[in-house]
XYZ file of C-alpha atoms in Angstrom:
51
model
C -21.875 180.789 298.612
C -22.977 178.607 295.648
C -26.070 177.618 293.971
C -26.931 174.488 296.644
C -26.040 176.764 300.078
C -28.100 179.296 298.966
C -31.718 176.584 297.936
C -30.810 175.092 301.293
C -30.962 178.295 303.710
C -33.652 178.353 305.164
C -33.264 175.294 307.399
C -29.817 175.532 308.104
C -31.108 179.038 309.763
C -33.894 176.941 311.735
C -30.758 174.583 312.707
C -28.859 177.147 314.346
C -31.741 178.732 315.668
C -32.420 175.543 317.531
C -28.658 174.930 318.356
C -28.954 171.858 316.196
C -25.555 171.627 313.691
C -27.638 171.819 309.883
C -24.426 168.401 308.699
C -25.410 166.571 311.548
C -28.060 163.511 311.625
C -27.507 163.398 308.112
C -29.296 166.976 307.730
C -32.655 165.548 308.389
C -33.978 168.313 310.271
C -32.600 170.505 307.793
C -34.289 168.360 305.045
C -37.812 168.979 306.914
C -38.115 172.128 307.039
C -36.725 173.091 303.636
C -39.640 170.581 302.155
C -41.665 172.542 303.935
C -40.865 175.499 303.177
C -40.744 174.901 299.538
C -43.788 172.808 299.789
C -45.325 176.106 301.019
C -43.890 178.573 298.646
C -44.860 176.514 295.977
C -48.436 175.324 296.517
C -49.451 179.294 297.116
C -47.269 179.712 293.744
C -49.836 177.264 291.860
C -53.147 178.184 293.566
C -51.760 181.989 292.314
C -51.540 180.310 289.058
C -54.486 178.298 289.048
C -57.185 181.205 290.727
């Protein structure tokens, strides 16, 4: 498993769960899920640091 596979893991698992090929449609659904996951994690991290 490479670093890129580890970073893309949340979106890949969601796509597999929904029965969608993660590489189809240029990976836009996987990108969306990964963006949402890492956005939430980043906001929580920043909130902990600031507060």
